[in-house]
Coordinates of C-alpha atoms in Angstrom, one line a residue:
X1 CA 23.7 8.9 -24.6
X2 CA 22.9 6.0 -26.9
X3 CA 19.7 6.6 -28.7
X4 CA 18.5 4.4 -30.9
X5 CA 19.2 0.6 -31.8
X6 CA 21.3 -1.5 -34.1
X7 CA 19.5 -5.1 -33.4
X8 CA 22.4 -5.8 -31.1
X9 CA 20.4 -7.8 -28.6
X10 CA 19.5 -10.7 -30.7
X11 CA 18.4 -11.7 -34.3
X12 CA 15.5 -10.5 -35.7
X13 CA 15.1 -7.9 -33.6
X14 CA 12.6 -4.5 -34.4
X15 CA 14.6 -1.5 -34.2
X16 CA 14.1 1.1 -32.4
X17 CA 14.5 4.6 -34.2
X18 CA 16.2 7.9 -33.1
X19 CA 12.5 9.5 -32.0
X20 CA 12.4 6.3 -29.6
X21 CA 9.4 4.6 -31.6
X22 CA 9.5 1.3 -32.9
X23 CA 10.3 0.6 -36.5
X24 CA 7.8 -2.0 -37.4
X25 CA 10.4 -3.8 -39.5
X26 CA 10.0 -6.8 -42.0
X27 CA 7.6 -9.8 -41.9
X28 CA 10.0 -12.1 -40.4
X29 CA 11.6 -9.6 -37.9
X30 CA 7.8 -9.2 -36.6
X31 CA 7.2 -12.7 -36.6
X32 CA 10.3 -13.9 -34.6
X33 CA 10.0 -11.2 -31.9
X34 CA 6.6 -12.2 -31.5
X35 CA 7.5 -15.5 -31.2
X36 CA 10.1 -14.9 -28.5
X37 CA 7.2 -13.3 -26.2
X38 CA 7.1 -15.5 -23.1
X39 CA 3.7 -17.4 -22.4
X40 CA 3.9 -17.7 -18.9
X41 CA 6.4 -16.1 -16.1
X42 CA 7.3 -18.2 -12.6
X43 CA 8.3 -15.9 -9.4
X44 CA 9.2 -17.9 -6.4
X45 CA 6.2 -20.9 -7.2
X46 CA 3.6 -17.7 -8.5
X47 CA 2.9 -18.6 -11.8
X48 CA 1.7 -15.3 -14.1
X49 CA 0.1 -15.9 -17.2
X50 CA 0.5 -13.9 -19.3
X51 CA 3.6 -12.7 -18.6
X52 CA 2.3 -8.9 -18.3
X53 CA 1.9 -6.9 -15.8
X54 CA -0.1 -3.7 -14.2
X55 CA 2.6 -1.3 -12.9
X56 CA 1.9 0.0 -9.6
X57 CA 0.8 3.7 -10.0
X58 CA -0.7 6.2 -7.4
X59 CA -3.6 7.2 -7.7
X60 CA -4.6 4.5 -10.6
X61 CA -4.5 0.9 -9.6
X62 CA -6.4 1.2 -6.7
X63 CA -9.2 -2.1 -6.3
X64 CA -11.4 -1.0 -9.1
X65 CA -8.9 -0.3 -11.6
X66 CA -6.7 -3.7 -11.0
X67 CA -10.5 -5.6 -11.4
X68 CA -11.7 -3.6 -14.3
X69 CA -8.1 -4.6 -16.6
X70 CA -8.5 -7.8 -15.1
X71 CA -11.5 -8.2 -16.7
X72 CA -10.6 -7.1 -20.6
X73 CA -8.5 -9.9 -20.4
X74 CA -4.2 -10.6 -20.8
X75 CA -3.2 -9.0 -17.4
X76 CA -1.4 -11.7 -15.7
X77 CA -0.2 -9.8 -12.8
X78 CA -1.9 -6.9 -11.1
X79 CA -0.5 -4.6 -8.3
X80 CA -1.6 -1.9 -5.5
X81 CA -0.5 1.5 -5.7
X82 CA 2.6 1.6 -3.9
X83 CA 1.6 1.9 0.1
X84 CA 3.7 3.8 3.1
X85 CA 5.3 0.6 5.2
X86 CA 4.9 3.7 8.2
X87 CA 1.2 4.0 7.0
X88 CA 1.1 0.1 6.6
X89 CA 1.6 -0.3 10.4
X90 CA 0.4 3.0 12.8
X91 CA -3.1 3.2 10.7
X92 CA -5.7 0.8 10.0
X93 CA -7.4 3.2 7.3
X94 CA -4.0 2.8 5.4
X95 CA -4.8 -0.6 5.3
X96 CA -8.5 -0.3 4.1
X97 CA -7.8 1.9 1.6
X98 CA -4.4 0.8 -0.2
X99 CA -4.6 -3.2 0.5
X100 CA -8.2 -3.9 0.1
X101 CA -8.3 -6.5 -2.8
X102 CA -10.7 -9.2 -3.9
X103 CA -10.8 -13.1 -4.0
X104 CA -11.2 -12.8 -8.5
X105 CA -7.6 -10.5 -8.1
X106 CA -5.0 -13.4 -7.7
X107 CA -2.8 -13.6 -8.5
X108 CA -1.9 -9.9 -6.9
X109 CA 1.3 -8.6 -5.4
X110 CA 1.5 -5.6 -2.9
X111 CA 4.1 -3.0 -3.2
X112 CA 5.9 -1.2 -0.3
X113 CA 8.0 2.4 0.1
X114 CA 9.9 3.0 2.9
X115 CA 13.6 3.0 4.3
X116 CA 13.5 1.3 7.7
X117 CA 14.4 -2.2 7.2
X118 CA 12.4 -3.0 10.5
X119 CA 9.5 -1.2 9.7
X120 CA 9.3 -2.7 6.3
X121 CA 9.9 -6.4 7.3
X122 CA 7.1 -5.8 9.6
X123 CA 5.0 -4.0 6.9
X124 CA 6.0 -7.0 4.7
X125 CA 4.2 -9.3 7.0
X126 CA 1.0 -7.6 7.2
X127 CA 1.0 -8.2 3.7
X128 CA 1.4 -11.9 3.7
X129 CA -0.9 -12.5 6.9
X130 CA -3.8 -10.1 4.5
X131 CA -3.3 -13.0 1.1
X132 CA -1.2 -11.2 -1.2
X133 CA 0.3 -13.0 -3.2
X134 CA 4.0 -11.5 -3.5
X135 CA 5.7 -8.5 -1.8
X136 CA 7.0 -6.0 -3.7
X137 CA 9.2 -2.9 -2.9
X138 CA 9.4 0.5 -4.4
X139 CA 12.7 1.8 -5.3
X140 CA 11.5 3.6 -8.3
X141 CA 9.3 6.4 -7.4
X142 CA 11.0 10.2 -8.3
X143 CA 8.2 11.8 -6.6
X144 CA 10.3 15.0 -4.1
X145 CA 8.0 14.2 -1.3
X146 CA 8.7 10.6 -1.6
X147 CA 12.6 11.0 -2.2
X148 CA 13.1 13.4 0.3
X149 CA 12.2 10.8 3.0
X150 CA 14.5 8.1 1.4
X151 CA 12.1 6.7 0.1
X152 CA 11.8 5.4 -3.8
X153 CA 14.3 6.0 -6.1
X154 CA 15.8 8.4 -2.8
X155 CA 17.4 5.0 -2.0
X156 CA 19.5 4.4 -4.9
X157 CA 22.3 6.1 -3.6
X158 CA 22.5 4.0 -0.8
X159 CA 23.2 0.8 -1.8
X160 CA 24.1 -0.8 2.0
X161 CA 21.2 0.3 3.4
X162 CA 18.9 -1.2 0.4
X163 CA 20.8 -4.8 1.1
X164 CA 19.9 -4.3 4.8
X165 CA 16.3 -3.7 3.6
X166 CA 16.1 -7.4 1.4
X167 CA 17.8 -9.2 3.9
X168 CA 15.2 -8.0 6.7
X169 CA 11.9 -8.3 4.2
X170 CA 13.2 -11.4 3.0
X171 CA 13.7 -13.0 6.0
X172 CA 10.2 -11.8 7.5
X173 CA 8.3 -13.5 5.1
X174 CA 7.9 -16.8 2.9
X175 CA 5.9 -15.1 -0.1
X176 CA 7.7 -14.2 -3.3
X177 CA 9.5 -10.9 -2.7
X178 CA 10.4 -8.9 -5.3
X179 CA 11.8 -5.0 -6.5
X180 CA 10.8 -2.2 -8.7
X181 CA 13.5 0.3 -9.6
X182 CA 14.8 2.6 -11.6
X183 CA 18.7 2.8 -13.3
X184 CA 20.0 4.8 -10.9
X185 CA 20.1 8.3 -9.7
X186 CA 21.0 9.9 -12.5
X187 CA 23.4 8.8 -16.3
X188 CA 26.5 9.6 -14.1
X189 CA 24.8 7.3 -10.7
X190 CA 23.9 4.1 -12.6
X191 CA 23.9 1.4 -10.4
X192 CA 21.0 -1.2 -11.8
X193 CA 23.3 -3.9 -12.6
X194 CA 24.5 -3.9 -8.9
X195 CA 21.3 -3.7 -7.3
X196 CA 20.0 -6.3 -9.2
X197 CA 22.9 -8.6 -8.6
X198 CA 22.4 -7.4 -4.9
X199 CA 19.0 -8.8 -5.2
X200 CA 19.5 -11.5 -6.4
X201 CA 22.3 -12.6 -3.8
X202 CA 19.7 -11.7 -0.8
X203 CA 17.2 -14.1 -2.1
X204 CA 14.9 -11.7 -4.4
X205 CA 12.3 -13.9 -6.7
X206 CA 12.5 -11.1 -9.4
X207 CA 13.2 -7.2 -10.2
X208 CA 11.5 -4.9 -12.6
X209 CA 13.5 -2.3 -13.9
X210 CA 12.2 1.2 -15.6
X211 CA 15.0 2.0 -17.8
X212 CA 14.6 5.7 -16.8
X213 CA 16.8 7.7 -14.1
X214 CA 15.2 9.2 -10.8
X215 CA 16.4 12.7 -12.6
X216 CA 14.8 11.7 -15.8
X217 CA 11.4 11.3 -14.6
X218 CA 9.2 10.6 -16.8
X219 CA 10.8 12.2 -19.6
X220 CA 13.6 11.3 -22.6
X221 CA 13.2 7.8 -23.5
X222 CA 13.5 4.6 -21.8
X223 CA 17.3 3.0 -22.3
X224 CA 16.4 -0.9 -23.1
X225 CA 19.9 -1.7 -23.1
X226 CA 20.2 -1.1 -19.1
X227 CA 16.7 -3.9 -18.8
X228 CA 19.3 -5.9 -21.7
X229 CA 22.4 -5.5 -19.0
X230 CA 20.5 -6.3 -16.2
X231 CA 19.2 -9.8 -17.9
X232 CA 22.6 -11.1 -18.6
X233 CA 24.2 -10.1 -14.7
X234 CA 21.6 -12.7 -13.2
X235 CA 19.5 -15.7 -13.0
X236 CA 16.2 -14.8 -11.8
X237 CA 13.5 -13.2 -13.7
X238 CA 13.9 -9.7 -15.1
X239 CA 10.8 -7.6 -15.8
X240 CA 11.2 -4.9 -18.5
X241 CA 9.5 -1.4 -17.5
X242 CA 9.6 1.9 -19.8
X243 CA 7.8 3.2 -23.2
X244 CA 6.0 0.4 -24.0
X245 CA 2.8 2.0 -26.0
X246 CA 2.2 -0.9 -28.1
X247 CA 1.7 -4.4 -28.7
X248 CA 4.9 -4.0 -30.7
X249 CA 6.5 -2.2 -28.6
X250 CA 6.3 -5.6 -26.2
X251 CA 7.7 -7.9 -28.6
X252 CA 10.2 -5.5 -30.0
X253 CA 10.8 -5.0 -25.8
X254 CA 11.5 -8.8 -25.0
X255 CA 13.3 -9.4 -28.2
X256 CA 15.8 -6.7 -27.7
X257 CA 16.9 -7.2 -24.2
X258 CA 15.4 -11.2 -22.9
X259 CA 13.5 -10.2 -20.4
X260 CA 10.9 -12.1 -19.0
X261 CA 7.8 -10.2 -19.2
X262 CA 7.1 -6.5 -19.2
X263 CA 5.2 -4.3 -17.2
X264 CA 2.6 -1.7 -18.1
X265 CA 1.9 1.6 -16.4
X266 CA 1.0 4.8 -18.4
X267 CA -0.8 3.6 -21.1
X268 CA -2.7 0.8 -19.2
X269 CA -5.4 3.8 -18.2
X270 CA -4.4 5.6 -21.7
X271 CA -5.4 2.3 -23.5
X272 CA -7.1 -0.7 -21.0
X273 CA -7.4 -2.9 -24.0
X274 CA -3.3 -3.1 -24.6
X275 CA -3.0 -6.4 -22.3
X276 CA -5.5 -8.0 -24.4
X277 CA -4.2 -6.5 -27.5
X278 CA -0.9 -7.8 -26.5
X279 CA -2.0 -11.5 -26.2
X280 CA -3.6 -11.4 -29.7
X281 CA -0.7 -9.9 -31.3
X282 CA 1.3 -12.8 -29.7
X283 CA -1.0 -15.5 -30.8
X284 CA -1.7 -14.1 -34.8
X285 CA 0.0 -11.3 -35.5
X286 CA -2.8 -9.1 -35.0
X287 CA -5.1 -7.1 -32.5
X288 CA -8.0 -5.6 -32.5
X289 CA -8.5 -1.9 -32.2
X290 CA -11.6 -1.1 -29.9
X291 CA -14.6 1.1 -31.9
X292 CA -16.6 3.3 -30.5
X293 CA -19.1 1.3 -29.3
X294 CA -16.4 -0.5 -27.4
X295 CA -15.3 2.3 -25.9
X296 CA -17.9 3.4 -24.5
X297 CA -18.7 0.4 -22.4
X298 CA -15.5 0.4 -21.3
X299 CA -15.8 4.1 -19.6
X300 CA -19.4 3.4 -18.7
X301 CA -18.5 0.2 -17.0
X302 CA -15.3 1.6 -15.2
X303 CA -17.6 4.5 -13.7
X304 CA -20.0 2.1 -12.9
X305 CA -18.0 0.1 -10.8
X306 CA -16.2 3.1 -9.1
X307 CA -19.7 3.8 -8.2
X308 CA -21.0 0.3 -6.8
X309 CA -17.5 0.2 -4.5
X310 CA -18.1 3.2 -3.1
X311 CA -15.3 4.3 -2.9
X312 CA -14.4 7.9 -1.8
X313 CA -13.5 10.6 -4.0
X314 CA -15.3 8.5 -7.0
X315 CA -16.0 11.4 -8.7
X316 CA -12.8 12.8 -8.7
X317 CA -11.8 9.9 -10.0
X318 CA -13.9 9.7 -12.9
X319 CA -12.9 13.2 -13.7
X320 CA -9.3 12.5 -13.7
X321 CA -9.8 9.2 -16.0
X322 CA -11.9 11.2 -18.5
X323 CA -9.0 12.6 -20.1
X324 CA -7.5 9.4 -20.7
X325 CA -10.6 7.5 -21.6
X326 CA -11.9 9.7 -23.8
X327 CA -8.4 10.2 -25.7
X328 CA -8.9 9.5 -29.7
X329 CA -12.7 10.0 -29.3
X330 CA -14.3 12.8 -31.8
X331 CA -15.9 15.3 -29.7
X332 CA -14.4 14.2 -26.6
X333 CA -13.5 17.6 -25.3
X334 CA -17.5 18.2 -25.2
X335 CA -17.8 15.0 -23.2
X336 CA -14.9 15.9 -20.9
X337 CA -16.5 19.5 -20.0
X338 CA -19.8 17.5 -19.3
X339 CA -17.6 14.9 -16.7
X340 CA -15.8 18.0 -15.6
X341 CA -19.0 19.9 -14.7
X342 CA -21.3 17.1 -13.5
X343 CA -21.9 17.7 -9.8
X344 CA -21.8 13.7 -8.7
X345 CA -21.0 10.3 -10.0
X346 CA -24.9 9.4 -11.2
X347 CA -24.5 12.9 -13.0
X348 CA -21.6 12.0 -14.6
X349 CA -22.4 8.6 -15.5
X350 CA -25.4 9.9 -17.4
X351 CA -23.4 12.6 -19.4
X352 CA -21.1 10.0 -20.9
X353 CA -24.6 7.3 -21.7
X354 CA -25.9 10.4 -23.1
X355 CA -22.8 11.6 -25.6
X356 CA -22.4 7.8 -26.8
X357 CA -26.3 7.2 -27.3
X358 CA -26.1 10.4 -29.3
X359 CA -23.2 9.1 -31.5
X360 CA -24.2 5.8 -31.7
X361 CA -27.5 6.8 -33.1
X362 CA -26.2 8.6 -35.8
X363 CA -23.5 6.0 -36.9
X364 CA -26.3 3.4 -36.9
X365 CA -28.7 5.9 -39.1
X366 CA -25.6 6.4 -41.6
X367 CA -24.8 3.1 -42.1

């Protein structure tokens, strides 16, 4: 397996070194991939601005999460963890809890698992009579409980009944409908060329590939050069998923394979800022990185909000983003074993006010 890059993909591209990181390269290779970065991405009408994007993720971009990157600014397309077209349709809590979304989300797309083309054609409609604006369906997820009901990646191997699939959604609604997926199966099942082709020829407004395998997981590095193939075999937009950490990493992304805007997932609860970060880096060359200070609104005002929806399970919630939030931040593991042991939300929300006051007392006394 290729792993690294020789700049094939166009001039002035940043190359990407044999650890999978991103060699920062010279002045002028920074500038021109920066300057390739798309301003603004059309799907079927839907104009997304920037031309980022949330990844799906469940458990993560439920309501609150989708509004709280929307507002630190250069998100241009959110998305709902991805929802059970079965669920969709037999229970209305499904519906509460997976499509709820607000007017301040737009422009938002919905995403949809499943393997009945009926079921998720009807599922698809539900989704366009609720506002959304695009479909979305899920062809990427390697979870075993997910694959083993053909669902997710589980469908790449069967390419026929993934056309029946776009013809029937397609055909059920008017919205832009669009797929996420991964390669293929595995390096010997790669079939995201065809699929996307496939796509493309039932009437798809865009796909978004992870360059990773269902048998990969997570894990190894994302292979740019299938999101690269993928961009030449069609017309419509292509969305580039997979190891993006940085704002460099974007450029770098784009200028290596063309896509037409790249989507977010793992580091977006790692690192909420990088949307923003992203849009600065495009426009001067630069970004800021967040202080302290910064970051502590950021986790108070996440909690916060978690807590005015309330939503159930907030607290586990705000236990399981502690580890993420309070990544990089000196004496975090203290603050994490106060999250961790905090018996409710308003508990919890007073531990972390209580660690930053603290800190933020003493950096204003040094200084």
């Amino acid at each position: 397996m290729r792993k690294f890059w020789d700049n094939s993909c166009g001039a002035g591209a940043l190359a990407r070194v044999p650890d999978g990181t991103i060699d920062a390269g010279s002045v002028e290779q920074r500038t021109s991939a920066r300057r390739v970065f798309p301003s603004t991405l059309n799907i079927g009408g839907v104009a997304i601005r920037p031309a980022t994007v949330l990844a799906p993720m469940a458990g993560v971009t439920d309501t609150v999460f989708r509004r709280f990157i929307k507002n630190l600014g250069g998100c241009g397309l959110i998305m709902t963890e991805f929802t059970s077209a079965d669920g969709v349709l037999r229970n209305p809590k499904v519906r509460g809890r997976y499509l709820h979304f607000y007017e301040d989300e737009h422009p938002i797309s919905a995403q949809l698992f499943g393997s009945d083309p009926r079921l998720l054609a009807d599922a698809a409609r539900v989704v366009e009579n609720l506002g959304f604006d695009l479909v979305d369906l899920n062809l990427g997820c390697p979870a075993k409980k997910v694959v083993k009901c053909n669902g997710g990646s589980g469908l790449l191997r069967d390419l026929p009944l993934i056309r029946k699939i776009f013809e029937s959604v397609r055909g059920a609604v008017k919205i832009p409908f669009t797929v996420k997926f991964r390669a293929g199966w595995s390096d010997d099942e790669i079939v995201c060329v065809d699929l996307a082709r496939m796509a493309e020829d039932c009437g798809l407004c865009a796909v978004a590939l992870h360059a990773r395998t269902r048998e990969q997981g997570y894990s190894g590095t994302a292979r740019w050069e299938w999101i690269a193939s993928v961009k030449q075999a069609i017309k419509i937009p292509v969305i580039g998923n997979g190891d993006i950490r940085t704002p460099e990493d974007a450029c770098a992304m784009v200028a290596q394979t063309g896509c037409d805007a790249v989507m977010i997932g793992r580091m977006a609860p790692a690192n909420p800022w990088i949307f923003r970060q992203i849009e600065q880096y495009v426009d001067s060359g630069s970004y800021v990185q967040p202080a302290e200070a910064d970051r502590y609104q950021m986790i108070r005002t996440y909690f916060q909000m978690l807590l005015e929806e309330e939503m159930p399970g907030a607290e586990g919630k705000m236990k399981q983003f502690a580890s993420w939030f309070t990544h990089g931040v000196a004496g975090g593991a203290a603050l994490r074993k106060a999250i961790y042991e905090a018996k409710n939300g308003t508990e919890i929300l007073e531990n972390v006010e209580r660690f930053f006051e603290a800190k933020l007392l003493v950096q204003s006394a040094q200084s």
